Amino acid sequence: MWYRSVGEGGVPLLALHGGPGAPSDYLKPLERLADRRRVVFYDQLGCGNSDILDDRSLWTVERFMDELDAVRDALGLDRVHLFGSSWGGMLAMQYVLDRGRPPVSLITAGSPASSKRWNEICQSWLDEMPAAEREEIERLEAADMTLSPEYEEAMQPFYRRHVCRLDPWPDYVVRSFDRMALPIYHYMAGPSEFRIIGTLRELIGDVRIEELPLAFTAVATDLDREREVWLTRGSLFDAIRASIAIPTVFRPYHLDGRRLVDGALLNPVPVTPLIRDPADYLIAISMDGPAQMMPATVDAGDEDEDERGFRHRVGEFFGRMLPHSEGKPREPGAWDLLNQSMDLMQANLSRLRLAAYEPDLLIQLPRNMSTAYEFYRARELIECGREQAREALSNWPKTGTPLRQS
């Protein structure tokens, strides 16, 4: 652990930097307070001048609070003013609530008390950006290029509006950005200020799978070893994050030296891990059911009769102007063909897996009910799943002896 102390006398000020992973360089202006008190800076483990370690078990709020306790103990900071910038303020607030060692005062700067609210505010700032800047950020995110120099460059207008408005940036601010510990930042927060995986971490917390009141297994795919991985112990967040890493939607998740993606790549309906657990019945839900003709829904509730009539007339006009084929169906594009082919492969793989390990009840959802990127339909799709489950359960006789005995 690296620290720096300037000045003497008075009640000391202990400064916690942001990030997580942004070294303390940018807090240099606080040195001006050293004419009346001691000011202490330190780089949290994993960034700046402190030891750089590649151990994700260290990147928890609990361990960072342990680190803060250790700094206070080592430097004799019993009575102290505690200052936190951004993430440092979040850490300071949690520390004051949990550790029973209240400082003389707590000062925070740019520190959200809610990750959910922080996400909403940052998203609103993104929406206010000029269209060209916003679209470039969204294009790079869609292309999974959040670790690229292009993405960092695209983020600069956002940083200059909402992080540091000095022009040019002082050298101590530049140093913090240049030495940013991105692995810690991406692990605990996400690739940018408005795409924060940390929301998921806030919902889950630091729970370990073995602490759960029921058996839990997440299934992922080890890309390099080409095998299925069952995650039954350790961090619940790690297990969920690895198992949702759908290729082209989320980056692979690095865990214990493995590069993990969505387990559905090899096992779309992972019944196998559950066979070993005692249970009365085994119920499986498959997203690879037979494709259905999905009804087209048009919400015209907000349109009056004149507007609908206008749309109809415009449609008729273009219908007369555009050439028509003689009943020839539209050829699907390359993206449609790829999606359809992947769906077919997944559905066939599901059938083979389920033939070998048959559940007591299989609830099937049509594989074409949504595409991989339709996150905005989450509420609608969850409700569709509920309806399918209710129908399947109401028609399930549960006759005979269960396939599995408790």
PDB file of C-alpha atoms in Angstrom, residues 54-57 221-227 229 231 238 242 252-261:
ATOM      1  CA  ASP A  54      -4.969  -9.653 -10.400  1.00  0.00           C
ATOM      2  CA  ASP A  55      -7.244 -11.216  -7.787  1.00  0.00           C
ATOM      3  CA  ARG A  56     -10.941 -10.502  -8.132  1.00  0.00           C
ATOM      4  CA  SER A  57     -11.709 -11.789  -4.668  1.00  0.00           C
ATOM      5  CA  THR A 221     -19.080 -22.439 -21.216  1.00  0.00           C
ATOM      6  CA  ASP A 222     -15.279 -22.409 -21.065  1.00  0.00           C
ATOM      7  CA  LEU A 223     -14.422 -21.084 -24.526  1.00  0.00           C
ATOM      8  CA  ASP A 224     -10.797 -22.155 -24.547  1.00  0.00           C
ATOM      9  CA  ARG A 225     -11.226 -25.630 -23.052  1.00  0.00           C
ATOM     10  CA  GLU A 226     -14.472 -26.171 -24.995  1.00  0.00           C
ATOM     11  CA  ARG A 227     -16.393 -27.617 -22.074  1.00  0.00           C
ATOM     12  CA  VAL A 229     -18.665 -25.411 -16.418  1.00  0.00           C
ATOM     13  CA  LEU A 231     -20.562 -22.922 -10.914  1.00  0.00           C
ATOM     14  CA  ASP A 238     -19.431 -14.093 -10.640  1.00  0.00           C
ATOM     15  CA  ALA A 242     -20.425 -15.651 -16.408  1.00  0.00           C
ATOM     16  CA  PRO A 252     -16.689 -13.092 -21.969  1.00  0.00           C
ATOM     17  CA  TYR A 253     -16.177 -13.165 -18.211  1.00  0.00           C
ATOM     18  CA  HIS A 254     -12.722 -14.068 -16.906  1.00  0.00           C
ATOM     19  CA  LEU A 255     -12.893 -16.201 -13.770  1.00  0.00           C
ATOM     20  CA  ASP A 256     -10.157 -18.366 -12.223  1.00  0.00           C
ATOM     21  CA  GLY A 257      -8.090 -18.282 -15.411  1.00  0.00           C
ATOM     22  CA  ARG A 258     -11.026 -19.275 -17.611  1.00  0.00           C
ATOM     23  CA  ARG A 259     -12.798 -17.288 -20.334  1.00  0.00           C
ATOM     24  CA  LEU A 260     -16.485 -17.994 -19.734  1.00  0.00           C
ATOM     25  CA  VAL A 261     -19.582 -17.313 -21.824  1.00  0.00           C
TER      26      VAL A 261
END
